[in-house]
Coordinates of C-alpha atoms in Angstrom, one line a residue:
Chain A
M1 CA 15.6 248.3 -58.0
I2 CA 16.3 248.7 -61.7
M3 CA 19.7 250.2 -62.5
I4 CA 20.4 251.9 -65.8
F5 CA 24.0 252.9 -66.5
G6 CA 24.6 252.6 -62.8
I7 CA 21.8 255.0 -62.0
P8 CA 18.6 253.9 -60.2
G9 CA 15.7 253.8 -62.6
P10 CA 13.3 256.0 -60.7
L11 CA 16.0 258.7 -60.4
L12 CA 16.7 258.6 -64.1
F13 CA 13.0 258.6 -65.1
G14 CA 12.3 261.3 -62.6
Q15 CA 14.9 263.6 -64.1
L16 CA 13.7 262.7 -67.5
L17 CA 10.2 263.8 -66.6
L18 CA 11.4 267.0 -65.0
G19 CA 13.4 267.6 -68.2
L20 CA 10.3 267.0 -70.3
I21 CA 8.3 269.5 -68.2
N22 CA 11.0 272.2 -68.6
G23 CA 11.1 271.2 -72.3
A24 CA 7.3 271.7 -72.5
F25 CA 7.7 275.3 -71.3
Y26 CA 10.7 275.9 -73.6
A27 CA 8.7 274.6 -76.5
M28 CA 5.6 276.8 -75.8
L29 CA 7.7 279.9 -75.2
S30 CA 10.0 279.5 -78.1
L31 CA 7.1 278.7 -80.3
G32 CA 5.5 282.1 -79.5
L33 CA 8.8 283.8 -80.1
A34 CA 9.2 282.0 -83.4
V35 CA 5.8 283.0 -84.6
I36 CA 6.3 286.6 -83.5
F37 CA 9.8 286.8 -85.0
G38 CA 8.6 285.4 -88.3
M39 CA 5.7 287.8 -88.7
L40 CA 6.9 291.0 -86.9
N41 CA 10.6 290.7 -87.3
I42 CA 10.8 291.6 -83.6
I43 CA 12.8 289.6 -81.1
N44 CA 10.3 289.8 -78.3
F45 CA 12.4 290.1 -75.1
A46 CA 9.1 290.9 -73.2
H47 CA 8.1 287.2 -73.7
G48 CA 9.3 286.1 -70.3
A49 CA 7.5 289.0 -68.6
L50 CA 4.3 288.2 -70.3
F51 CA 4.7 284.5 -69.4
M52 CA 5.0 285.7 -65.8
M53 CA 1.9 287.9 -66.2
G54 CA 0.0 284.8 -67.3
A55 CA 0.9 283.1 -64.0
F56 CA 0.1 286.2 -62.0
C57 CA -3.2 286.6 -63.9
S58 CA -4.3 283.1 -62.8
W59 CA -3.2 283.9 -59.2
M60 CA -5.2 287.2 -59.3
L61 CA -8.3 285.5 -60.9
L62 CA -8.2 283.0 -58.0
N63 CA -7.4 285.3 -55.1
Y64 CA -9.4 288.4 -56.1
L65 CA -12.3 286.9 -58.1
G66 CA -12.4 283.3 -56.9
I67 CA -12.0 282.0 -60.5
G68 CA -10.3 278.7 -60.4
Y69 CA -7.5 277.0 -62.5
F70 CA -9.4 275.6 -65.4
P71 CA -11.3 278.8 -66.3
A72 CA -8.0 280.7 -65.8
L73 CA -6.4 278.4 -68.4
I74 CA -8.7 280.0 -71.0
L75 CA -9.2 283.5 -69.4
A76 CA -5.6 284.4 -68.6
P77 CA -4.3 283.9 -72.2
L78 CA -7.2 286.0 -73.4
I79 CA -6.5 288.8 -71.0
I80 CA -2.8 288.8 -71.4
G81 CA -3.1 288.3 -75.2
A82 CA -5.3 291.4 -75.2
F83 CA -2.7 293.3 -73.2
G84 CA -0.1 292.1 -75.9
I85 CA -2.4 293.6 -78.6
V86 CA -2.4 296.9 -76.8
L87 CA 1.4 296.8 -76.6
E88 CA 1.7 296.0 -80.3
K89 CA -0.8 298.7 -81.3
T90 CA 0.6 301.5 -79.1
L91 CA 4.4 300.8 -79.0
I92 CA 5.8 297.9 -81.1
S93 CA 4.0 298.8 -84.3
R94 CA 6.0 302.1 -84.4
L95 CA 9.3 300.2 -84.9
Y96 CA 8.6 297.9 -87.9
K97 CA 10.5 300.3 -90.3
L98 CA 13.6 300.5 -88.1
D99 CA 16.4 298.1 -87.4
H100 CA 15.8 294.9 -85.3
L101 CA 17.8 296.4 -82.5
Y102 CA 15.1 298.9 -81.7
G103 CA 12.5 296.2 -81.2
L104 CA 14.8 294.3 -79.1
L105 CA 15.6 297.3 -76.9
L106 CA 11.9 298.3 -76.6
T107 CA 10.8 294.8 -75.6
F108 CA 13.7 294.4 -73.2
G109 CA 12.8 297.7 -71.6
L110 CA 9.2 296.6 -71.4
A111 CA 10.2 293.4 -69.7
L112 CA 12.2 295.3 -67.0
V113 CA 9.3 297.7 -66.4
I114 CA 6.7 295.0 -66.1
E115 CA 8.8 292.9 -63.8
G116 CA 9.7 295.9 -61.7
L117 CA 6.0 296.8 -61.3
F118 CA 5.2 293.3 -60.2
R119 CA 8.1 293.1 -57.8
N120 CA 7.0 296.4 -56.3
A121 CA 3.5 295.2 -55.8
Y122 CA 4.0 291.6 -54.8
G123 CA 7.6 291.2 -53.7
S124 CA 10.0 288.7 -55.1
S125 CA 9.6 285.8 -52.7
G126 CA 6.8 284.2 -54.7
L127 CA 3.1 283.4 -54.1
P128 CA 1.7 279.9 -53.8
Y129 CA -0.8 278.6 -56.3
R130 CA -2.3 275.2 -55.5
I131 CA -2.6 272.3 -57.9
P132 CA -6.3 271.9 -58.8
Q133 CA -7.8 269.0 -56.8
V134 CA -8.5 266.7 -59.7
L135 CA -4.8 266.9 -60.8
T136 CA -3.3 266.2 -57.4
G137 CA -1.8 262.8 -56.6
A138 CA 0.4 260.6 -58.7
T139 CA 0.1 257.6 -61.0
D140 CA 2.2 254.5 -60.8
L141 CA 3.6 253.9 -64.3
G142 CA 5.3 250.7 -63.2
F143 CA 8.8 252.1 -63.5
M144 CA 8.1 255.3 -61.6
F145 CA 5.5 257.4 -59.9
M146 CA 4.4 260.3 -62.1
P147 CA 2.8 263.3 -60.3
N148 CA -0.5 263.8 -62.2
Y149 CA -0.1 267.5 -62.6
R150 CA 3.2 267.1 -64.4
G151 CA 1.7 264.6 -66.8
W152 CA -1.1 267.1 -67.4
V153 CA 1.5 269.9 -68.2
V154 CA 3.3 267.8 -70.7
L155 CA 0.0 266.7 -72.3
C156 CA -1.3 270.3 -72.5
A157 CA 1.9 271.6 -73.9
A158 CA 2.0 268.8 -76.6
V159 CA -1.6 269.6 -77.6
V160 CA -1.1 273.3 -77.8
C161 CA 2.2 273.0 -79.7
F162 CA 0.6 270.6 -82.2
A163 CA -2.5 272.8 -82.6
T164 CA -0.3 275.8 -83.3
W165 CA 1.8 273.9 -85.8
A166 CA -1.3 272.6 -87.5
I167 CA -2.9 276.1 -87.7
I168 CA 0.2 277.5 -89.3
E169 CA 1.1 274.7 -91.6
K170 CA -2.3 273.3 -92.6
T171 CA -5.0 276.0 -92.6
S172 CA -5.6 278.8 -95.1
L173 CA -5.1 281.3 -92.2
G174 CA -1.7 279.8 -91.7
A175 CA -0.9 280.0 -95.4
T176 CA -1.7 283.7 -95.3
L177 CA 0.5 284.1 -92.3
R178 CA 3.4 282.3 -94.0
A179 CA 2.9 284.3 -97.1
A180 CA 2.9 287.6 -95.2
T181 CA 6.1 286.5 -93.5
E182 CA 7.7 286.1 -96.9
N183 CA 6.3 289.2 -98.7
A184 CA 3.9 291.3 -96.6
P185 CA 3.3 294.1 -99.1
L186 CA 2.1 291.7 -101.8
V187 CA -0.2 289.9 -99.4
Q188 CA -1.7 293.2 -98.5
A189 CA -2.1 294.1 -102.2
F190 CA -4.2 290.9 -102.5
G191 CA -6.6 292.4 -100.1
V192 CA -5.5 291.0 -96.7
N193 CA -5.4 293.5 -93.9
V194 CA -1.8 292.7 -93.0
P195 CA -1.4 295.2 -90.1
R196 CA -4.4 293.6 -88.3
L197 CA -2.9 290.2 -89.0
I198 CA 0.4 291.3 -87.4
T199 CA -1.4 292.6 -84.4
L200 CA -3.4 289.3 -84.0
T201 CA -0.2 287.3 -84.4
Y202 CA 1.5 289.2 -81.6
G203 CA -1.6 288.7 -79.5
G204 CA -1.6 285.0 -80.3
G205 CA 2.1 284.6 -79.4
I206 CA 1.6 286.4 -76.1
A207 CA -1.5 284.2 -75.4
L208 CA 0.7 281.1 -75.8
A209 CA 3.2 282.6 -73.3
A210 CA 0.4 283.4 -70.9
F211 CA -1.0 279.8 -71.3
A212 CA 2.4 278.5 -70.4
G213 CA 2.4 280.9 -67.4
V214 CA -0.9 279.4 -66.1
L215 CA 0.5 275.9 -66.5
A216 CA 3.6 276.9 -64.6
A217 CA 1.9 278.7 -61.7
P218 CA 1.3 275.5 -59.6
I219 CA 4.8 274.1 -60.3
Y220 CA 7.0 277.1 -59.8
S221 CA 6.0 279.7 -57.3
V222 CA 4.3 282.7 -58.9
N223 CA 7.0 285.4 -58.7
P224 CA 8.1 288.3 -60.9
N225 CA 11.4 286.6 -61.9
M226 CA 9.9 283.4 -63.2
G227 CA 10.0 284.6 -66.8
T228 CA 13.6 285.8 -66.6
N229 CA 14.7 282.4 -65.3
F230 CA 13.2 280.7 -68.4
I231 CA 13.8 283.2 -71.1
N232 CA 17.6 283.0 -71.3
T233 CA 17.3 279.3 -72.0
V234 CA 14.4 279.8 -74.3
F235 CA 16.5 282.2 -76.5
A236 CA 19.1 279.6 -76.7
V237 CA 16.4 277.1 -77.8
V238 CA 15.3 279.5 -80.5
V239 CA 18.9 279.9 -81.8
I240 CA 19.5 276.1 -81.8
G241 CA 16.1 275.4 -83.5
G242 CA 16.6 278.1 -86.1
M243 CA 15.1 281.6 -85.9
G244 CA 11.5 281.6 -86.9
S245 CA 11.1 277.9 -87.4
I246 CA 7.8 276.6 -86.0
L247 CA 8.7 272.9 -85.9
G248 CA 12.2 273.6 -84.9
S249 CA 11.2 275.5 -81.8
I250 CA 8.8 272.7 -80.7
V251 CA 11.2 269.8 -81.2
T252 CA 14.2 271.7 -79.9
G253 CA 12.3 272.9 -76.8
F254 CA 11.3 269.4 -75.7
A255 CA 14.7 267.9 -76.7
L256 CA 16.7 270.4 -74.8
G257 CA 14.6 270.0 -71.7
V258 CA 15.3 266.3 -71.8
V259 CA 19.1 266.9 -72.5
E260 CA 19.1 269.2 -69.4
G261 CA 17.3 266.5 -67.4
L262 CA 19.8 263.8 -68.4
T263 CA 22.7 266.0 -67.7
K264 CA 21.4 266.5 -64.1
V265 CA 21.6 262.8 -63.7
F266 CA 25.0 262.1 -65.3
Y267 CA 26.9 265.3 -64.7
P268 CA 24.9 267.7 -62.5
Q269 CA 27.6 270.3 -62.5
A270 CA 27.0 271.0 -66.2
S271 CA 23.2 271.0 -66.1
A272 CA 22.8 274.8 -66.0
T273 CA 25.2 275.3 -68.9
V274 CA 24.5 272.3 -71.2
V275 CA 22.0 274.2 -73.3
F276 CA 24.4 276.9 -74.0
V277 CA 27.2 274.5 -74.8
V278 CA 24.8 272.9 -77.4
M279 CA 24.1 276.4 -78.7
V280 CA 27.7 277.1 -79.2
I281 CA 28.3 273.8 -81.0
I282 CA 25.3 274.5 -83.3
L283 CA 26.3 278.0 -84.0
L284 CA 29.8 276.8 -85.0
T285 CA 28.6 274.0 -87.2
R286 CA 25.2 275.1 -88.5
P287 CA 24.7 278.8 -87.9
R288 CA 21.2 278.9 -89.2
G289 CA 20.1 276.4 -86.5
L290 CA 18.9 272.8 -86.8
F291 CA 15.6 273.6 -88.6
G292 CA 16.5 277.0 -90.0
K293 CA 16.3 277.6 -93.7
A294 CA 19.5 278.9 -95.5
A295 CA 19.4 282.7 -95.8
Chain B
M1 CA -12.9 302.3 -115.5
L2 CA -9.5 303.4 -114.3
E3 CA -8.5 307.1 -114.5
I4 CA -5.1 308.3 -113.5
K5 CA -4.5 312.0 -113.2
G6 CA -1.3 313.9 -112.1
L7 CA 0.1 310.8 -110.4
N8 CA 3.4 311.5 -108.6
A9 CA 5.3 308.9 -106.7
W10 CA 8.5 308.8 -104.6
Y11 CA 10.7 306.0 -103.3
G12 CA 12.4 307.6 -100.3
E13 CA 13.9 310.8 -101.6
S14 CA 13.8 310.0 -105.2
H15 CA 10.9 311.4 -107.2
I16 CA 10.0 308.7 -109.8
L17 CA 6.6 309.7 -111.3
H18 CA 6.1 313.3 -112.4
G19 CA 2.4 313.6 -113.2
V20 CA 1.3 310.5 -115.0
D21 CA -2.1 310.7 -116.8
F22 CA -3.9 308.0 -118.6
N23 CA -7.1 306.0 -118.5
V24 CA -8.3 302.5 -119.2
Q25 CA -11.9 301.8 -120.4
E26 CA -13.9 298.8 -119.2
G27 CA -13.0 295.7 -121.2
E28 CA -9.9 297.1 -122.8
V29 CA -6.3 295.8 -122.8
V30 CA -4.0 298.7 -122.4
T31 CA -0.2 298.6 -122.3
L32 CA 2.4 300.8 -120.7
L33 CA 5.5 300.8 -123.0
G34 CA 8.8 302.4 -122.3
R35 CA 12.4 301.9 -121.6
N36 CA 13.8 300.6 -118.4
G37 CA 13.4 303.1 -115.6
A38 CA 10.6 305.1 -117.4
G39 CA 8.3 304.4 -114.4
K40 CA 6.0 301.7 -115.7
T41 CA 6.4 299.3 -112.7
T42 CA 6.2 302.3 -110.3
T43 CA 3.0 303.4 -112.0
M44 CA 1.5 299.9 -111.2
K45 CA 2.8 299.9 -107.7
S46 CA 1.4 303.4 -107.2
I47 CA -2.0 302.3 -108.3
M48 CA -1.8 299.5 -105.7
G49 CA -0.5 301.8 -103.0
L50 CA 2.8 300.0 -102.8
V51 CA 5.1 303.0 -103.0
G52 CA 6.4 305.1 -100.2
R53 CA 4.5 308.3 -101.1
R54 CA 2.2 309.3 -103.9
E55 CA 0.1 312.3 -104.9
G56 CA -2.5 312.8 -107.6
S57 CA -5.6 310.9 -108.4
V58 CA -6.3 307.3 -109.0
K59 CA -10.0 306.8 -109.8
F60 CA -11.5 303.4 -110.2
R61 CA -15.2 303.1 -111.1
G62 CA -15.5 306.7 -109.9
Q63 CA -14.0 305.9 -106.5
E64 CA -10.8 307.8 -105.4
L65 CA -8.1 305.2 -104.4
A66 CA -5.1 307.5 -104.0
D67 CA -5.5 307.7 -100.2
K68 CA -6.3 304.1 -99.7
M69 CA -4.3 301.2 -98.3
P70 CA -3.2 298.3 -100.6
N71 CA -5.7 295.9 -99.1
Q72 CA -8.6 298.4 -99.6
I73 CA -7.5 299.0 -103.2
A74 CA -7.5 295.2 -103.8
R75 CA -11.0 295.0 -102.2
A76 CA -12.2 297.7 -104.6
G77 CA -11.6 295.1 -107.4
I78 CA -8.0 295.6 -108.7
A79 CA -5.7 292.6 -108.8
F80 CA -1.9 292.9 -109.2
C81 CA 0.6 290.4 -110.7
P82 CA 4.0 291.7 -109.9
E83 CA 7.0 291.6 -112.2
E84 CA 8.9 289.2 -109.9
R85 CA 5.7 287.1 -109.9
G86 CA 5.5 286.9 -106.1
I87 CA 5.2 283.1 -105.8
F88 CA 5.6 282.1 -102.1
G89 CA 8.1 279.4 -101.5
S90 CA 6.7 278.4 -98.1
L91 CA 3.3 277.7 -99.7
S92 CA 2.4 274.8 -101.9
V93 CA 1.1 275.4 -105.4
T94 CA -2.5 275.0 -104.3
E95 CA -2.0 277.3 -101.3
N96 CA -0.5 279.9 -103.6
L97 CA -3.5 279.6 -105.9
M98 CA -6.0 279.9 -103.0
L99 CA -4.1 282.7 -101.2
P100 CA -5.7 285.9 -102.6
P101 CA -9.1 286.4 -100.9
I102 CA -12.2 286.6 -103.0
V103 CA -13.0 290.3 -103.3
A104 CA -16.1 290.1 -105.6
P105 CA -18.3 287.5 -107.1
G106 CA -17.7 286.4 -110.7
G107 CA -14.1 285.2 -110.5
L108 CA -13.0 282.1 -112.3
T109 CA -13.3 278.7 -110.6
V110 CA -10.3 276.6 -109.8
D111 CA -11.4 274.2 -112.6
E112 CA -11.6 277.0 -115.1
I113 CA -8.1 278.2 -114.1
Y114 CA -6.8 274.6 -114.5
A115 CA -8.5 274.4 -117.9
M116 CA -6.6 277.5 -118.9
F117 CA -3.3 276.3 -117.5
P118 CA -3.2 272.5 -117.6
N119 CA 0.4 272.5 -116.3
L120 CA -0.8 274.0 -113.0
K121 CA -3.2 271.1 -112.5
E122 CA -0.4 268.6 -112.9
R123 CA 1.8 270.5 -110.5
A124 CA -0.9 271.3 -108.0
R125 CA 0.6 269.0 -105.4
T126 CA 4.1 270.6 -105.5
A127 CA 5.0 271.5 -101.9
H128 CA 6.9 274.7 -102.6
G129 CA 5.5 277.2 -105.2
T130 CA 9.0 278.3 -106.1
R131 CA 9.9 274.8 -107.3
L132 CA 7.9 275.5 -110.4
S133 CA 9.6 276.6 -113.6
G134 CA 9.5 280.3 -114.5
G135 CA 6.7 279.8 -117.0
E136 CA 4.6 277.8 -114.5
Q137 CA 5.2 280.4 -111.8
Q138 CA 3.9 283.1 -114.2
M139 CA 0.8 281.0 -114.9
L140 CA 0.3 280.5 -111.2
A141 CA 0.7 284.3 -110.6
I142 CA -1.9 285.1 -113.2
G143 CA -4.2 282.2 -112.4
R144 CA -4.5 283.1 -108.7
I145 CA -5.7 286.6 -109.3
L146 CA -8.3 285.4 -111.8
R147 CA -10.0 283.6 -108.9
T148 CA -10.6 286.7 -106.8
G149 CA -13.4 288.3 -108.8
A150 CA -11.4 291.5 -109.4
K151 CA -12.2 292.6 -112.9
M152 CA -9.2 295.0 -113.4
L153 CA -5.9 293.2 -113.7
L154 CA -2.5 294.8 -113.5
L155 CA 0.1 292.5 -115.1
D156 CA 3.7 293.6 -114.8
E157 CA 5.8 292.1 -117.6
P158 CA 4.2 288.7 -117.6
T159 CA 6.3 287.5 -120.5
E160 CA 9.7 288.6 -119.2
G161 CA 12.4 285.9 -119.5
L162 CA 10.0 283.2 -120.8
A163 CA 10.3 280.8 -123.7
P164 CA 8.4 281.8 -126.9
V165 CA 5.9 279.0 -126.5
I166 CA 5.0 280.1 -123.0
V167 CA 4.8 283.7 -124.2
Q168 CA 2.2 282.6 -126.8
Q169 CA 0.2 280.8 -124.1
I170 CA 0.2 284.0 -122.0
G171 CA -1.0 285.9 -125.0
R172 CA -3.9 283.5 -125.5
T173 CA -4.7 283.8 -121.9
I174 CA -4.9 287.6 -122.0
R175 CA -7.2 287.5 -125.1
E176 CA -9.3 284.9 -123.4
I177 CA -9.8 286.9 -120.2
K178 CA -10.5 290.0 -122.2
K179 CA -13.3 288.0 -123.9
R180 CA -14.6 287.2 -120.4
G181 CA -14.9 290.9 -119.7
F182 CA -11.7 291.5 -117.7
T183 CA -9.9 294.8 -118.1
V184 CA -6.1 294.6 -118.3
L185 CA -3.4 297.1 -117.8
L186 CA -0.2 295.5 -119.0
V187 CA 3.4 296.6 -118.6
E188 CA 5.6 295.4 -121.4
Q189 CA 9.1 295.8 -122.8
N190 CA 8.2 293.6 -125.8
F191 CA 5.9 295.7 -128.0
R192 CA 5.7 293.0 -130.6
F193 CA 3.9 290.9 -128.0
A194 CA 1.9 293.9 -126.8
A195 CA 0.6 294.4 -130.3
T196 CA -0.9 290.9 -130.3
V197 CA -3.1 291.5 -127.3
A198 CA -3.7 295.3 -126.7
D199 CA -6.2 297.9 -127.8
R200 CA -4.1 300.9 -127.0
H201 CA -0.5 301.6 -125.9
Y202 CA 0.7 304.4 -123.7
V203 CA 4.3 305.3 -124.0
M204 CA 6.2 306.4 -120.8
E205 CA 9.4 308.4 -120.5
H206 CA 11.0 309.9 -117.4
G207 CA 8.1 309.3 -115.2
K208 CA 5.4 310.7 -117.5
V209 CA 3.1 309.4 -120.2
V210 CA 4.3 311.0 -123.4
D211 CA 2.1 309.4 -126.1
M212 CA -0.9 307.2 -126.8
I213 CA -1.0 304.9 -129.8
P214 CA -4.1 302.9 -130.7
N215 CA -3.1 299.4 -131.7
R216 CA -4.5 299.7 -135.2
E217 CA -2.1 302.7 -135.8
L218 CA 0.9 300.9 -134.5
E219 CA 2.3 300.0 -137.9
A220 CA 2.1 303.7 -139.0
N221 CA 3.9 304.8 -135.8
M222 CA 6.7 302.2 -135.9
G223 CA 9.4 304.8 -136.5
K224 CA 8.2 307.0 -133.6
L225 CA 8.0 303.9 -131.3
H226 CA 11.5 302.8 -132.2
D227 CA 12.7 306.3 -131.1
Y228 CA 10.8 306.1 -127.9
L229 CA 12.0 302.6 -127.0
G230 CA 15.4 302.8 -128.5
V231 CA 15.2 299.5 -130.2

């Protein structure tokens, strides 16, 4: 067996892969948070709950309507994204003129209510969601066995993150978004319907969270707390990457997942806290985050 | 083309405009002159719907705009170039130029805009619009609204803080776009510059229009103007 730093190779690579998977979820979730924060100036604490709703939505589509995994990968983000649009239209849009804190409180409250409702209806022990048949099994990579579904998750996350980055940085829609982030009134005075753009941005960020939720459903059990488990780390990722930075949230998300994975190998006791230790170090040395622009 | 009647505007609690009345005819270049704080910029922002609250009437081609959103006002065919120029640092020069949506046919093409501002063409690949010099940013701010097809332009102090040679270039641009049938409402502190481009001047004081001077009578009214502007 190959040994690396006194650690068996398969163990090391296994943890690296696990880290990469967690990192994929961090990246997708913090990306949505970054887009929403940039455009709406809202710290969306409901993000984890909406991620969880994405997972539940795919479970419901399967168990109530017989709609399988792959259609759910498209449908659940659309359904939950539409739900996000309703939230933005009816509640969040009332807070734009107020302090950040109100948006934070509202979305935090929403998260508690949504999670409470799901706990009431489905309990908190978790519901199983099977890996689709074609993605079961594992592939021998030579140095380790990789479960196919895990590879699929990393691939999907990378594609979605890249696509989101490309839309924002390389298209005219993205240019309008970036401009509205900088100076919304002027962009509106050019003839752009900025309120509608904001609504769609929120819907898009939520759809990303729901997409991540569907990907997560077969890996983690579908349960009302699955969002909360992730979201604490995701907020640390956002702080480390730099508030509102698109590239920052993607790179930091994947990187911190890997850091976490490696810590599990070399010093397991610290694996739950390492992300927060990094956050403290970054806040002390570079308060605007790794990719954040100076205020 | 543009008719303002009894326009009042507020920023929060402070009442800035107290019944502004004036009009701009199609094809004219009209300036708003006045001291700092007279309400010139607020008048422009009120036309665009960018103030907290406004009352009165803003009619453009017979259509009432006072109750419309900024995006609807822009779509009606009015384009705004703000005093601070509003160049976006997170957008490249080209993205800044292409940002305002086309609201009507008949705008200038990108090539025509580059012909008018050759510097912009050289700097088109600049990754951040705010890396341009002040003069280049001003040209970009004017150039990008010429593309949209809006025929009524609101230019807020386009010469502020710029070198004389750039001010001359902006003067040439305003005369050129007037020839092409654009209508311009111009806010200016510098009435010597205003005299080289405008047909008429409105003088504002304390949130009201207090006088109108046709450009050909400017010389005869110099004494009065000096009193108004305190220069």
